[in-house]
Amino acid sequence: LRLGDKESDAVDTLVSAGIFHSRNEAATFLIGEGIKAQAALFARIQSKLDEIERLRSELRQTVTPDIQK
């Protein structure tokens, strides 16, 4: 995982302040908080992915009988 300068500085600040013991712990926390803050966005994305998978499955079921002839 590569971080930009601003993000890397934020991670380092949390470690330097003693809030986290490692950059990994700080990054994990920040990523988790970002995911929580964008929960509605992730729910919309997951809904669309579910819809795409349903359509793919429907397409496979429609096409497969024709291919096996």
Short mmCIF file of C-alpha atoms in Angstrom, two decimals:
data_model
loop_
_atom_site.label_atom_id
_atom_site.label_comp_id
_atom_site.label_asym_id
_atom_site.label_seq_id
_atom_site.Cartn_x
_atom_site.Cartn_y
_atom_site.Cartn_z
CA LEU A 1 0.00 0.00 0.00
CA ARG A 2 1.53 3.27 -1.08
CA LEU A 3 0.60 6.50 0.65
CA GLY A 4 0.94 10.04 -0.51
CA ASP A 5 3.00 12.49 1.53
CA LYS A 6 -0.02 13.95 3.34
CA GLU A 7 -1.39 10.54 4.26
CA SER A 8 2.03 9.25 5.30
CA ASP A 9 2.52 12.30 7.52
CA ALA A 10 -0.85 11.67 9.19
CA VAL A 11 0.11 8.07 9.91
CA ASP A 12 3.50 9.16 11.27
CA THR A 13 1.84 11.79 13.47
CA LEU A 14 -0.32 9.14 15.15
CA VAL A 15 2.74 6.95 15.77
CA SER A 16 4.91 9.84 16.98
CA ALA A 17 2.18 10.90 19.40
CA GLY A 18 2.18 7.41 20.87
CA ILE A 19 -1.44 6.77 19.88
CA PHE A 20 -0.37 3.71 17.89
CA HIS A 21 2.76 1.57 18.17
CA SER A 22 3.32 1.17 14.46
CA ARG A 23 2.55 2.69 11.10
CA ASN A 24 0.59 -0.46 10.29
CA GLU A 25 -1.70 0.00 13.30
CA ALA A 26 -2.24 3.67 12.47
CA ALA A 27 -2.96 2.96 8.80
CA THR A 28 -5.38 0.16 9.71
CA PHE A 29 -7.23 2.52 12.04
CA LEU A 30 -7.43 5.30 9.47
CA ILE A 31 -8.60 2.96 6.70
CA GLY A 32 -11.24 1.49 9.01
CA GLU A 33 -12.49 4.95 9.92
CA GLY A 34 -12.64 5.92 6.26
CA ILE A 35 -14.69 2.83 5.46
CA LYS A 36 -17.09 3.62 8.33
CA ALA A 37 -17.41 7.23 7.18
CA GLN A 38 -18.25 6.06 3.64
CA ALA A 39 -20.57 3.20 4.66
CA ALA A 40 -23.41 4.47 2.48
CA LEU A 41 -21.14 4.62 -0.55
CA PHE A 42 -19.90 1.06 0.04
CA ALA A 43 -23.51 -0.13 0.45
CA ARG A 44 -24.43 1.40 -2.93
CA ILE A 45 -21.37 -0.15 -4.56
CA GLN A 46 -22.15 -3.57 -3.05
CA SER A 47 -25.74 -3.31 -4.25
CA LYS A 48 -24.56 -2.63 -7.80
CA LEU A 49 -22.04 -5.49 -7.63
CA ASP A 50 -24.83 -7.82 -6.48
CA GLU A 51 -26.94 -6.66 -9.40
CA ILE A 52 -24.06 -7.21 -11.84
CA GLU A 53 -23.53 -10.75 -10.51
CA ARG A 54 -27.25 -11.49 -10.83
CA LEU A 55 -27.19 -10.29 -14.44
CA ARG A 56 -24.07 -12.33 -15.22
CA SER A 57 -25.71 -15.42 -13.79
CA GLU A 58 -28.86 -14.75 -15.80
CA LEU A 59 -26.78 -14.30 -18.95
CA ARG A 60 -24.89 -17.56 -18.35
CA GLN A 61 -28.16 -19.43 -17.87
CA THR A 62 -29.56 -17.92 -21.07
CA VAL A 63 -26.50 -18.57 -23.23
CA THR A 64 -25.28 -21.93 -21.90
CA PRO A 65 -28.07 -24.06 -23.44
CA ASP A 66 -27.35 -22.55 -26.88
CA ILE A 67 -23.62 -23.17 -26.59
CA GLN A 68 -24.05 -26.84 -25.62
CA LYS A 69 -26.05 -27.68 -28.80
#
